PDB file of C-alpha atoms and ligand atoms in Angstrom:
ATOM      1  CA  UNK R   1       0.930 -12.028  10.124  1.00  0.00           C
ATOM      2  CA  UNK R   2       2.159 -15.422   9.023  1.00  0.00           C
ATOM      3  CA  UNK R   3       5.767 -16.564   8.656  1.00  0.00           C
ATOM      4  CA  UNK R   4       7.220 -18.036   5.489  1.00  0.00           C
ATOM      5  CA  UNK R   5       6.944 -21.836   5.719  1.00  0.00           C
ATOM      6  CA  UNK R   6       9.580 -24.373   4.697  1.00  0.00           C
ATOM      7  CA  UNK R   7       8.518 -24.981   1.144  1.00  0.00           C
ATOM      8  CA  UNK R   8       6.981 -28.376   0.335  1.00  0.00           C
ATOM      9  CA  UNK R   9       9.133 -29.672  -2.533  1.00  0.00           C
ATOM     10  CA  UNK R  10       7.495 -29.683  -5.969  1.00  0.00           C
ATOM     11  CA  UNK R  11      10.536 -30.027  -8.281  1.00  0.00           C
ATOM     12  CA  UNK R  12      11.803 -33.521  -9.034  1.00  0.00           C
ATOM     13  CA  UNK R  13      15.330 -32.103  -9.256  1.00  0.00           C
ATOM     14  CA  UNK R  14      16.603 -31.118  -5.793  1.00  0.00           C
ATOM     15  CA  UNK R  15      19.020 -28.520  -7.256  1.00  0.00           C
ATOM     16  CA  UNK R  16      16.202 -26.753  -9.076  1.00  0.00           C
ATOM     17  CA  UNK R  17      14.115 -26.887  -5.905  1.00  0.00           C
ATOM     18  CA  UNK R  18      16.920 -25.260  -3.904  1.00  0.00           C
ATOM     19  CA  UNK R  19      17.570 -22.603  -6.557  1.00  0.00           C
ATOM     20  CA  UNK R  20      13.849 -21.841  -6.771  1.00  0.00           C
ATOM     21  CA  UNK R  21      13.573 -21.402  -3.025  1.00  0.00           C
ATOM     22  CA  UNK R  22      16.590 -19.121  -2.925  1.00  0.00           C
ATOM     23  CA  UNK R  23      16.019 -16.833  -5.921  1.00  0.00           C
ATOM     24  CA  UNK R  24      12.258 -17.218  -6.449  1.00  0.00           C
ATOM     25  CA  UNK R  25      12.633 -18.559  -9.989  1.00  0.00           C
ATOM     26  CA  UNK R  26      14.392 -21.060 -12.249  1.00  0.00           C
ATOM     27  CA  UNK R  27      14.590 -21.484 -16.034  1.00  0.00           C
ATOM     28  CA  UNK R  28      13.815 -24.862 -17.639  1.00  0.00           C
ATOM     29  CA  UNK R  29      13.317 -26.232 -21.174  1.00  0.00           C
ATOM     30  CA  UNK R  30       9.555 -26.630 -21.650  1.00  0.00           C
ATOM     31  CA  UNK R  31       8.057 -26.820 -25.186  1.00  0.00           C
ATOM     32  CA  UNK R  32       9.602 -28.285 -28.332  1.00  0.00           C
ATOM     33  CA  UNK R  33       9.245 -26.690 -31.786  1.00  0.00           C
ATOM     34  CA  UNK R  34       6.164 -28.712 -32.713  1.00  0.00           C
ATOM     35  CA  UNK R  35       4.387 -27.695 -29.523  1.00  0.00           C
ATOM     36  CA  UNK R  36       5.316 -24.050 -30.057  1.00  0.00           C
ATOM     37  CA  UNK R  37       3.919 -24.112 -33.558  1.00  0.00           C
ATOM     38  CA  UNK R  38       0.750 -25.915 -32.411  1.00  0.00           C
ATOM     39  CA  UNK R  39       0.120 -23.417 -29.573  1.00  0.00           C
ATOM     40  CA  UNK R  40       0.682 -20.489 -31.937  1.00  0.00           C
ATOM     41  CA  UNK R  41      -1.898 -21.922 -34.330  1.00  0.00           C
ATOM     42  CA  UNK R  42      -4.306 -22.650 -31.510  1.00  0.00           C
ATOM     43  CA  UNK R  43      -4.011 -19.065 -30.255  1.00  0.00           C
ATOM     44  CA  UNK R  44      -4.527 -17.680 -33.772  1.00  0.00           C
ATOM     45  CA  UNK R  45      -7.774 -19.629 -34.222  1.00  0.00           C
ATOM     46  CA  UNK R  46      -9.262 -17.559 -31.417  1.00  0.00           C
ATOM     47  CA  UNK R  47      -7.328 -14.398 -32.161  1.00  0.00           C
ATOM     48  CA  UNK R  48      -6.903 -13.766 -35.869  1.00  0.00           C
ATOM     49  CA  UNK R  49      -6.348 -10.173 -34.719  1.00  0.00           C
ATOM     50  CA  UNK R  50      -4.674  -9.413 -31.377  1.00  0.00           C
ATOM     51  CA  UNK R  51      -6.212  -7.249 -28.684  1.00  0.00           C
ATOM     52  CA  UNK R  52      -4.552  -3.884 -28.171  1.00  0.00           C
ATOM     53  CA  UNK R  53      -1.446  -3.916 -25.913  1.00  0.00           C
ATOM     54  CA  UNK R  54      -1.224  -6.349 -22.982  1.00  0.00           C
ATOM     55  CA  UNK R  55      -3.916  -9.004 -22.911  1.00  0.00           C
ATOM     56  CA  UNK R  56      -4.401 -12.241 -20.976  1.00  0.00           C
ATOM     57  CA  UNK R  57      -6.969 -14.883 -21.909  1.00  0.00           C
ATOM     58  CA  UNK R  58      -8.151 -14.736 -18.294  1.00  0.00           C
ATOM     59  CA  UNK R  59      -9.483 -11.213 -19.017  1.00  0.00           C
ATOM     60  CA  UNK R  60     -11.792 -12.544 -21.703  1.00  0.00           C
ATOM     61  CA  UNK R  61     -15.556 -12.468 -21.221  1.00  0.00           C
ATOM     62  CA  UNK R  62     -15.671 -15.444 -23.553  1.00  0.00           C
ATOM     63  CA  UNK R  63     -15.687 -18.370 -21.120  1.00  0.00           C
ATOM     64  CA  UNK R  64     -15.400 -20.887 -23.967  1.00  0.00           C
ATOM     65  CA  UNK R  65     -12.119 -19.252 -24.995  1.00  0.00           C
ATOM     66  CA  UNK R  66     -10.841 -19.162 -21.418  1.00  0.00           C
ATOM     67  CA  UNK R  67     -11.726 -22.792 -20.827  1.00  0.00           C
ATOM     68  CA  UNK R  68     -10.435 -23.862 -24.260  1.00  0.00           C
ATOM     69  CA  UNK R  69      -7.079 -22.135 -23.748  1.00  0.00           C
ATOM     70  CA  UNK R  70      -6.820 -23.643 -20.260  1.00  0.00           C
ATOM     71  CA  UNK R  71      -7.457 -27.187 -21.491  1.00  0.00           C
ATOM     72  CA  UNK R  72      -5.251 -27.063 -24.551  1.00  0.00           C
ATOM     73  CA  UNK R  73      -2.276 -25.461 -22.796  1.00  0.00           C
ATOM     74  CA  UNK R  74      -2.461 -28.026 -20.009  1.00  0.00           C
ATOM     75  CA  UNK R  75      -2.755 -30.859 -22.509  1.00  0.00           C
ATOM     76  CA  UNK R  76       0.294 -29.757 -24.505  1.00  0.00           C
ATOM     77  CA  UNK R  77       2.341 -29.064 -21.371  1.00  0.00           C
ATOM     78  CA  UNK R  78       1.413 -32.280 -19.557  1.00  0.00           C
ATOM     79  CA  UNK R  79       4.585 -34.233 -20.414  1.00  0.00           C
ATOM     80  CA  UNK R  80       6.952 -31.376 -19.461  1.00  0.00           C
ATOM     81  CA  UNK R  81       5.034 -30.846 -16.229  1.00  0.00           C
ATOM     82  CA  UNK R  82       5.211 -34.530 -15.362  1.00  0.00           C
ATOM     83  CA  UNK R  83       8.935 -34.582 -16.133  1.00  0.00           C
ATOM     84  CA  UNK R  84       9.781 -31.604 -13.917  1.00  0.00           C
ATOM     85  CA  UNK R  85       7.330 -31.586 -11.026  1.00  0.00           C
ATOM     86  CA  UNK R  86       5.881 -33.875  -8.362  1.00  0.00           C
ATOM     87  CA  UNK R  87       3.053 -33.727  -5.827  1.00  0.00           C
ATOM     88  CA  UNK R  88       1.394 -30.797  -7.546  1.00  0.00           C
ATOM     89  CA  UNK R  89      -1.987 -29.746  -8.817  1.00  0.00           C
ATOM     90  CA  UNK R  90      -2.063 -27.811 -12.056  1.00  0.00           C
ATOM     91  CA  UNK R  91      -4.837 -25.362 -11.817  1.00  0.00           C
ATOM     92  CA  UNK R  92      -4.903 -23.187 -14.905  1.00  0.00           C
ATOM     93  CA  UNK R  93      -3.374 -22.468 -18.276  1.00  0.00           C
ATOM     94  CA  UNK R  94      -3.728 -19.137 -20.071  1.00  0.00           C
ATOM     95  CA  UNK R  95      -2.279 -17.033 -22.874  1.00  0.00           C
ATOM     96  CA  UNK R  96      -0.580 -13.742 -22.059  1.00  0.00           C
ATOM     97  CA  UNK R  97      -0.016 -11.652 -25.134  1.00  0.00           C
ATOM     98  CA  UNK R  98       1.652  -8.333 -25.848  1.00  0.00           C
ATOM     99  CA  UNK R  99       0.819  -7.002 -29.251  1.00  0.00           C
ATOM    100  CA  UNK R 100       3.254  -4.343 -30.490  1.00  0.00           C
ATOM    101  CA  UNK R 101       2.327  -1.142 -28.667  1.00  0.00           C
ATOM    102  CA  UNK R 102       4.068   1.422 -26.471  1.00  0.00           C
ATOM    103  CA  UNK R 103       1.150   0.813 -24.078  1.00  0.00           C
ATOM    104  CA  UNK R 104       1.856  -2.875 -23.556  1.00  0.00           C
ATOM    105  CA  UNK R 105       4.086  -2.592 -20.456  1.00  0.00           C
ATOM    106  CA  UNK R 106       3.200  -4.555 -17.333  1.00  0.00           C
ATOM    107  CA  UNK R 107       4.069  -2.503 -14.251  1.00  0.00           C
ATOM    108  CA  UNK R 108       5.951  -3.604 -11.150  1.00  0.00           C
ATOM    109  CA  UNK R 109       3.896  -6.137  -9.205  1.00  0.00           C
ATOM    110  CA  UNK R 110       3.663  -9.384  -7.310  1.00  0.00           C
ATOM    111  CA  UNK R 111       0.870 -11.677  -8.431  1.00  0.00           C
ATOM    112  CA  UNK R 112      -2.260 -11.782  -6.363  1.00  0.00           C
ATOM    113  CA  UNK R 113      -2.396 -14.228  -3.453  1.00  0.00           C
ATOM    114  CA  UNK R 114      -3.919 -17.466  -4.696  1.00  0.00           C
ATOM    115  CA  UNK R 115      -3.068 -19.944  -1.922  1.00  0.00           C
ATOM    116  CA  UNK R 116      -2.472 -19.896   1.818  1.00  0.00           C
ATOM    117  CA  UNK R 117       1.179 -18.823   1.745  1.00  0.00           C
ATOM    118  CA  UNK R 118       1.713 -19.718   5.376  1.00  0.00           C
ATOM    119  CA  UNK R 119       1.785 -23.312   4.056  1.00  0.00           C
ATOM    120  CA  UNK R 120       2.029 -23.298   0.281  1.00  0.00           C
ATOM    121  CA  UNK R 121       3.525 -21.519  -2.729  1.00  0.00           C
ATOM    122  CA  UNK R 122       1.692 -20.338  -5.841  1.00  0.00           C
ATOM    123  CA  UNK R 123       3.859 -20.898  -8.911  1.00  0.00           C
ATOM    124  CA  UNK R 124       3.722 -19.822 -12.561  1.00  0.00           C
ATOM    125  CA  UNK R 125       5.330 -21.537 -15.529  1.00  0.00           C
ATOM    126  CA  UNK R 126       5.652 -18.621 -17.944  1.00  0.00           C
ATOM    127  CA  UNK R 127       6.802 -19.742 -21.377  1.00  0.00           C
ATOM    128  CA  UNK R 128       7.148 -17.516 -24.454  1.00  0.00           C
ATOM    129  CA  UNK R 129       6.463 -18.880 -27.944  1.00  0.00           C
ATOM    130  CA  UNK R 130       9.035 -16.414 -29.384  1.00  0.00           C
ATOM    131  CA  UNK R 131      12.622 -15.590 -28.394  1.00  0.00           C
ATOM    132  CA  UNK R 132      12.693 -12.671 -25.981  1.00  0.00           C
ATOM    133  CA  UNK R 133      14.760  -9.575 -26.696  1.00  0.00           C
ATOM    134  CA  UNK R 134      15.169  -6.172 -25.037  1.00  0.00           C
ATOM    135  CA  UNK R 135      12.433  -4.918 -27.408  1.00  0.00           C
ATOM    136  CA  UNK R 136       9.570  -7.405 -27.252  1.00  0.00           C
ATOM    137  CA  UNK R 137       8.421  -7.464 -23.629  1.00  0.00           C
ATOM    138  CA  UNK R 138      11.007  -9.545 -21.785  1.00  0.00           C
ATOM    139  CA  UNK R 139      10.054 -10.491 -18.205  1.00  0.00           C
ATOM    140  CA  UNK R 140      12.191  -8.782 -15.546  1.00  0.00           C
ATOM    141  CA  UNK R 141      12.411 -10.058 -11.971  1.00  0.00           C
ATOM    142  CA  UNK R 142      13.882  -8.872  -8.711  1.00  0.00           C
ATOM    143  CA  UNK R 143      15.737 -12.018  -7.590  1.00  0.00           C
ATOM    144  CA  UNK R 144      14.991 -13.100  -4.013  1.00  0.00           C
ATOM    145  CA  UNK R 145      12.180 -10.569  -3.604  1.00  0.00           C
ATOM    146  CA  UNK R 146       9.694 -13.372  -2.858  1.00  0.00           C
ATOM    147  CA  UNK R 147      11.345 -13.585   0.555  1.00  0.00           C
ATOM    148  CA  UNK R 148      11.514  -9.895   1.504  1.00  0.00           C
ATOM    149  CA  UNK R 149       8.441 -10.360   3.647  1.00  0.00           C
ATOM    150  CA  UNK R 150       5.128 -12.249   3.712  1.00  0.00           C
ATOM    151  CA  UNK R 151       2.263 -10.330   2.118  1.00  0.00           C
ATOM    152  CA  UNK R 152      -1.365 -10.549   1.145  1.00  0.00           C
ATOM    153  CA  UNK R 153      -1.828  -9.367  -2.406  1.00  0.00           C
ATOM    154  CA  UNK R 154      -4.690  -8.376  -4.672  1.00  0.00           C
ATOM    155  CA  UNK R 155      -5.685  -5.333  -6.726  1.00  0.00           C
ATOM    156  CA  UNK R 156      -7.577  -3.829  -3.755  1.00  0.00           C
ATOM    157  CA  UNK R 157      -4.654  -4.268  -1.301  1.00  0.00           C
ATOM    158  CA  UNK R 158      -1.868  -1.637  -1.073  1.00  0.00           C
ATOM    159  CA  UNK R 159       1.356  -3.170  -2.444  1.00  0.00           C
ATOM    160  CA  UNK R 160       4.231  -3.346   0.026  1.00  0.00           C
ATOM    161  CA  UNK R 161       6.657  -1.836  -2.548  1.00  0.00           C
ATOM    162  CA  UNK R 162       4.344   1.108  -3.327  1.00  0.00           C
ATOM    163  CA  UNK R 163       6.927   3.731  -2.321  1.00  0.00           C
ATOM    164  CA  UNK R 164       9.755   2.313  -4.447  1.00  0.00           C
ATOM    165  CA  UNK R 165       8.139   1.223  -7.694  1.00  0.00           C
ATOM    166  CA  UNK R 166      10.246   3.346  -9.989  1.00  0.00           C
ATOM    167  CA  UNK R 167      13.459   2.328  -8.199  1.00  0.00           C
ATOM    168  CA  UNK R 168      12.523  -1.339  -8.619  1.00  0.00           C
ATOM    169  CA  UNK R 169      12.346  -0.816 -12.377  1.00  0.00           C
ATOM    170  CA  UNK R 170      16.086  -0.286 -12.289  1.00  0.00           C
ATOM    171  CA  UNK R 171      16.853  -3.399 -10.260  1.00  0.00           C
ATOM    172  CA  UNK R 172      14.875  -5.813 -12.455  1.00  0.00           C
ATOM    173  CA  UNK R 173      16.914  -8.567 -14.136  1.00  0.00           C
ATOM    174  CA  UNK R 174      15.770  -9.463 -17.674  1.00  0.00           C
ATOM    175  CA  UNK R 175      15.236 -13.190 -18.295  1.00  0.00           C
ATOM    176  CA  UNK R 176      16.065 -13.639 -21.954  1.00  0.00           C
ATOM    177  CA  UNK R 177      14.277 -16.892 -22.710  1.00  0.00           C
ATOM    178  CA  UNK R 178      14.346 -18.634 -26.065  1.00  0.00           C
ATOM    179  CA  UNK R 179      10.981 -19.767 -27.472  1.00  0.00           C
ATOM    180  CA  UNK R 180       9.958 -22.872 -25.526  1.00  0.00           C
ATOM    181  CA  UNK R 181      12.115 -22.146 -22.475  1.00  0.00           C
ATOM    182  CA  UNK R 182      10.123 -21.324 -19.352  1.00  0.00           C
ATOM    183  CA  UNK R 183      10.734 -19.314 -16.241  1.00  0.00           C
ATOM    184  CA  UNK R 184       9.111 -21.017 -13.269  1.00  0.00           C
ATOM    185  CA  UNK R 185       8.526 -18.332 -10.661  1.00  0.00           C
ATOM    186  CA  UNK R 186       7.094 -17.895  -7.195  1.00  0.00           C
ATOM    187  CA  UNK R 187       4.044 -15.655  -7.578  1.00  0.00           C
ATOM    188  CA  UNK R 188       5.274 -13.428  -4.811  1.00  0.00           C
ATOM    189  CA  UNK R 189       8.489 -12.457  -6.644  1.00  0.00           C
ATOM    190  CA  UNK R 190       8.441  -8.804  -7.751  1.00  0.00           C
ATOM    191  CA  UNK R 191       8.355  -8.651 -11.541  1.00  0.00           C
ATOM    192  CA  UNK R 192       7.362  -6.497 -14.512  1.00  0.00           C
ATOM    193  CA  UNK R 193       7.842  -6.271 -18.255  1.00  0.00           C
ATOM    194  CA  UNK R 194       8.585  -3.395 -20.628  1.00  0.00           C
ATOM    195  CA  UNK R 195       6.368  -2.855 -23.678  1.00  0.00           C
ATOM    196  CA  UNK R 196       6.614  -4.826 -26.881  1.00  0.00           C
ATOM    197  CA  UNK R 197       8.149  -2.411 -29.367  1.00  0.00           C
ATOM    198  CA  UNK R 198       8.977  -5.077 -31.945  1.00  0.00           C
ATOM    199  CA  UNK R 199       6.916  -5.794 -35.053  1.00  0.00           C
ATOM    200  CA  UNK R 200       5.580  -9.181 -33.838  1.00  0.00           C
ATOM    201  CA  UNK R 201       3.211 -10.153 -31.052  1.00  0.00           C
ATOM    202  CA  UNK R 202       4.818 -11.695 -27.987  1.00  0.00           C
ATOM    203  CA  UNK R 203       2.692 -14.717 -27.108  1.00  0.00           C
ATOM    204  CA  UNK R 204       3.294 -16.526 -23.817  1.00  0.00           C
ATOM    205  CA  UNK R 205       1.550 -19.429 -22.152  1.00  0.00           C
ATOM    206  CA  UNK R 206       1.248 -19.248 -18.410  1.00  0.00           C
ATOM    207  CA  UNK R 207       0.434 -22.245 -16.235  1.00  0.00           C
ATOM    208  CA  UNK R 208      -0.406 -21.835 -12.585  1.00  0.00           C
ATOM    209  CA  UNK R 209       0.267 -24.705 -10.206  1.00  0.00           C
ATOM    210  CA  UNK R 210       0.755 -25.326  -6.540  1.00  0.00           C
ATOM    211  CA  UNK R 211       1.276 -28.178  -4.094  1.00  0.00           C
ATOM    212  CA  UNK R 212      -1.375 -30.897  -4.341  1.00  0.00           C
ATOM    213  CA  UNK R 213      -2.669 -30.164  -0.827  1.00  0.00           C
ATOM    214  CA  UNK R 214      -3.224 -26.434  -1.438  1.00  0.00           C
ATOM    215  CA  UNK R 215      -6.605 -24.838  -2.155  1.00  0.00           C
ATOM    216  CA  UNK R 216      -7.321 -21.533  -3.862  1.00  0.00           C
ATOM    217  CA  UNK R 217      -7.592 -18.582  -1.512  1.00  0.00           C
ATOM    218  CA  UNK R 218      -7.719 -14.891  -2.490  1.00  0.00           C
ATOM    219  CA  UNK R 219      -7.543 -11.708  -0.406  1.00  0.00           C
ATOM    220  CA  UNK R 220      -9.529  -8.462  -0.472  1.00  0.00           C
ATOM    221  CA  UNK R 221      -9.296  -5.106   1.273  1.00  0.00           C
ATOM    222  CA  UNK R 222     -11.628  -2.137   1.576  1.00  0.00           C
ATOM    223  CA  UNK R 223     -11.084   1.072   3.542  1.00  0.00           C
ATOM    224  CA  UNK R 224     -14.286   0.470   5.460  1.00  0.00           C
ATOM    225  CA  UNK R 225     -13.035  -2.809   6.827  1.00  0.00           C
ATOM    226  CA  UNK R 226     -11.741  -3.267  10.331  1.00  0.00           C
ATOM    227  CA  UNK R 227      -8.384  -1.558  10.444  1.00  0.00           C
ATOM    228  CA  UNK R 228      -5.296  -3.553   9.538  1.00  0.00           C
ATOM    229  CA  UNK R 229      -7.044  -6.582   8.123  1.00  0.00           C
ATOM    230  CA  UNK R 230      -7.842  -8.266   4.842  1.00  0.00           C
ATOM    231  CA  UNK R 231     -10.758 -10.554   4.053  1.00  0.00           C
ATOM    232  CA  UNK R 232      -9.961 -14.004   2.660  1.00  0.00           C
ATOM    233  CA  UNK R 233     -12.122 -15.924   0.195  1.00  0.00           C
ATOM    234  CA  UNK R 234     -11.897 -19.656  -0.521  1.00  0.00           C
ATOM    235  CA  UNK R 235     -12.286 -20.519  -4.200  1.00  0.00           C
ATOM    236  CA  UNK R 236     -12.657 -23.778  -6.044  1.00  0.00           C
ATOM    237  CA  UNK R 237     -10.341 -25.117  -8.754  1.00  0.00           C
ATOM    238  CA  UNK R 238     -12.311 -23.472 -11.555  1.00  0.00           C
ATOM    239  CA  UNK R 239     -11.616 -20.036 -10.110  1.00  0.00           C
ATOM    240  CA  UNK R 240      -9.191 -18.855 -12.820  1.00  0.00           C
ATOM    241  CA  UNK R 241     -11.574 -19.814 -15.584  1.00  0.00           C
ATOM    242  CA  UNK R 242     -14.807 -18.771 -13.836  1.00  0.00           C
ATOM    243  CA  UNK R 243     -13.853 -15.531 -12.080  1.00  0.00           C
ATOM    244  CA  UNK R 244     -15.420 -12.652 -14.037  1.00  0.00           C
ATOM    245  CA  UNK R 245     -13.630  -9.811 -12.300  1.00  0.00           C
ATOM    246  CA  UNK R 246     -10.155 -10.283 -13.847  1.00  0.00           C
ATOM    247  CA  UNK R 247      -9.383  -7.332 -16.080  1.00  0.00           C
ATOM    248  CA  UNK R 248     -12.693  -5.642 -15.222  1.00  0.00           C
ATOM    249  CA  UNK R 249     -13.841  -4.842 -11.665  1.00  0.00           C
ATOM    250  CA  UNK R 250     -10.899  -6.572  -9.996  1.00  0.00           C
ATOM    251  CA  UNK R 251     -10.804  -4.031  -7.140  1.00  0.00           C
ATOM    252  CA  UNK R 252     -14.366  -4.807  -6.018  1.00  0.00           C
ATOM    253  CA  UNK R 253     -15.220  -7.332  -3.319  1.00  0.00           C
ATOM    254  CA  UNK R 254     -15.136 -10.806  -4.927  1.00  0.00           C
ATOM    255  CA  UNK R 255     -18.564 -11.984  -6.030  1.00  0.00           C
ATOM    256  CA  UNK R 256     -17.331 -15.581  -6.279  1.00  0.00           C
ATOM    257  CA  UNK R 257     -16.152 -17.824  -3.432  1.00  0.00           C
ATOM    258  CA  UNK R 258     -16.823 -18.205   0.256  1.00  0.00           C
ATOM    259  CA  UNK R 259     -15.686 -15.550   2.725  1.00  0.00           C
ATOM    260  CA  UNK R 260     -13.365 -16.977   5.375  1.00  0.00           C
ATOM    261  CA  UNK R 261     -13.540 -13.748   7.363  1.00  0.00           C
ATOM    262  CA  UNK R 262     -10.908 -11.136   8.143  1.00  0.00           C
ATOM    263  CA  UNK R 263      -7.312 -11.762   9.197  1.00  0.00           C
ATOM    264  CA  UNK R 264      -4.895  -9.163  10.580  1.00  0.00           C
ATOM    265  CA  UNK R 265      -2.526  -7.507   8.088  1.00  0.00           C
ATOM    266  CA  UNK R 266      -0.203  -4.609   8.824  1.00  0.00           C
ATOM    267  CA  UNK R 267       0.200  -3.225   5.255  1.00  0.00           C
ATOM    268  CA  UNK R 268       4.020  -3.127   5.285  1.00  0.00           C
ATOM    269  CA  UNK R 269       5.957  -0.553   3.252  1.00  0.00           C
ATOM    270  CA  UNK R 270       9.308  -1.361   1.655  1.00  0.00           C
ATOM    271  CA  UNK R 271      11.667   1.610   1.896  1.00  0.00           C
ATOM    272  CA  UNK R 272      14.436   2.695  -0.453  1.00  0.00           C
ATOM    273  CA  UNK R 273      16.943   2.028   2.304  1.00  0.00           C
ATOM    274  CA  UNK R 274      15.776  -1.586   2.661  1.00  0.00           C
ATOM    275  CA  UNK R 275      15.904  -2.016  -1.100  1.00  0.00           C
ATOM    276  CA  UNK R 276      19.442  -0.638  -1.246  1.00  0.00           C
ATOM    277  CA  UNK R 277      20.579  -2.774   1.687  1.00  0.00           C
ATOM    278  CA  UNK R 278      19.442  -5.889  -0.148  1.00  0.00           C
ATOM    279  CA  UNK R 279      20.325  -5.034  -3.743  1.00  0.00           C
ATOM    280  CA  UNK R 280      22.998  -2.350  -3.485  1.00  0.00           C
ATOM    281  CA  UNK R 281      22.890   1.304  -4.432  1.00  0.00           C
ATOM    282  CA  UNK R 282      22.302   2.194  -8.046  1.00  0.00           C
ATOM    283  CA  UNK R 283      23.975   5.165  -9.758  1.00  0.00           C
ATOM    284  CA  UNK R 284      21.807   8.225 -10.343  1.00  0.00           C
ATOM    285  CA  UNK R 285      20.008   7.975 -13.681  1.00  0.00           C
ATOM    286  CA  UNK R 286      20.079  11.246 -15.578  1.00  0.00           C
ATOM    287  CA  UNK R 287      17.091  12.017 -17.826  1.00  0.00           C
ATOM    288  CA  UNK R 288      19.096  11.691 -21.050  1.00  0.00           C
ATOM    289  CA  UNK R 289      20.140   8.137 -20.083  1.00  0.00           C
ATOM    290  CA  UNK R 290      16.585   6.958 -19.560  1.00  0.00           C
ATOM    291  CA  UNK R 291      15.224   4.970 -22.493  1.00  0.00           C
ATOM    292  CA  UNK R 292      11.826   6.229 -23.619  1.00  0.00           C
ATOM    293  CA  UNK R 293      10.089   2.946 -22.689  1.00  0.00           C
ATOM    294  CA  UNK R 294      11.492   3.307 -19.181  1.00  0.00           C
ATOM    295  CA  UNK R 295      10.132   6.840 -18.792  1.00  0.00           C
ATOM    296  CA  UNK R 296       6.735   5.641 -19.975  1.00  0.00           C
ATOM    297  CA  UNK R 297       6.831   2.691 -17.580  1.00  0.00           C
ATOM    298  CA  UNK R 298       7.707   4.981 -14.670  1.00  0.00           C
ATOM    299  CA  UNK R 299       4.750   7.191 -15.578  1.00  0.00           C
ATOM    300  CA  UNK R 300       2.505   4.156 -16.023  1.00  0.00           C
ATOM    301  CA  UNK R 301       3.342   2.632 -12.665  1.00  0.00           C
ATOM    302  CA  UNK R 302       3.420   5.819 -10.629  1.00  0.00           C
ATOM    303  CA  UNK R 303       0.796   5.212  -7.993  1.00  0.00           C
ATOM    304  CA  UNK R 304      -0.790   2.329  -9.875  1.00  0.00           C
ATOM    305  CA  UNK R 305      -1.310  -1.287  -8.880  1.00  0.00           C
ATOM    306  CA  UNK R 306      -1.504  -4.188 -11.238  1.00  0.00           C
ATOM    307  CA  UNK R 307      -5.197  -3.521 -11.603  1.00  0.00           C
ATOM    308  CA  UNK R 308      -5.812  -6.259 -14.080  1.00  0.00           C
ATOM    309  CA  UNK R 309      -4.451  -9.086 -12.022  1.00  0.00           C
ATOM    310  CA  UNK R 310      -4.973 -12.394 -13.688  1.00  0.00           C
ATOM    311  CA  UNK R 311      -2.957 -15.022 -11.849  1.00  0.00           C
TER     312      UNK R 311
HETATM  313  O1  AKG L   1       3.538 -11.371 -19.604  1.00  0.00           O
HETATM  314  C1  AKG L   1       4.065 -10.403 -19.059  1.00  0.00           C
HETATM  315  O2  AKG L   1       4.728  -9.580 -19.671  1.00  0.00           O
HETATM  316  C2  AKG L   1       3.914 -10.196 -17.584  1.00  0.00           C
HETATM  317  C3  AKG L   1       3.201 -11.352 -16.969  1.00  0.00           C
HETATM  318  C4  AKG L   1       3.063 -11.206 -15.528  1.00  0.00           C
HETATM  319  O3  AKG L   1       3.500 -10.275 -14.935  1.00  0.00           O
HETATM  320  C5  AKG L   1       2.369 -12.220 -14.779  1.00  0.00           C
HETATM  321  O4  AKG L   1       2.021 -13.252 -15.336  1.00  0.00           O
HETATM  322  O5  AKG L   1       2.179 -12.015 -13.586  1.00  0.00           O
END
């Protein structure tokens, strides 16, 4: 298994770079009011009516919509990206929307591996177009969890936190962003979001980027494979827009990309003890103190993976 590399700097501001490396995320101002309003209108052209629950544009079978969202989000974000980052390649923009629904939670996960993490870091700029509250699907993160251990990730690969999902729900820190503020996070940070129980849709733009020298690489596992290994696939820069398996048959062997063969992987398992050593012990939660969304999220994530990985 690989070791974590020294990260190649991508932030122009050295303090933000250091904070990002330490905690796995930082918060920055990103869109102004005009851009927020423009992106809302742009989204509404394609989606006069929202999909049910959690929906990302990368799930769409409509390639014109996927490509259109990608282009327009990148165009609008270009100045803020240039201001904040250096030596990067921006690979994809997408909408991530939660329409009001008790079924709109996103369970505990790390994002799928998209680059060779022995050298590079996959990064998301996740920016809501509305203020986030405890009721409309705020993003929660487990600070520093990007450095618990190196992993290969994908819907077909057992998650390393599979035994402690419901405990992680209680350690997550909500990031209450205002509309236009973005959280920039390492894709390997553990994160999740409760459902949107407000009356309005929660629309977010997500932009994936990485160091300019990195190439797309995804990982796949099947029980029939050689034991303790995953298969890697090289992908080109259009992967996020072209890959048909997001949101559909994401657990199947990739039909796009070039197999790079198998690499050893020991399928690590985070234990409750390790979690408590890092983050402290939490008090027992009695059933009457559990909010209903939390109970639903626990049920939703029990034994599940993020089976609709997008990026
Ligand atoms: O938009 C959300 O609520 C969750 C998004 C997420 O988990 C992701 O982009 O990986």
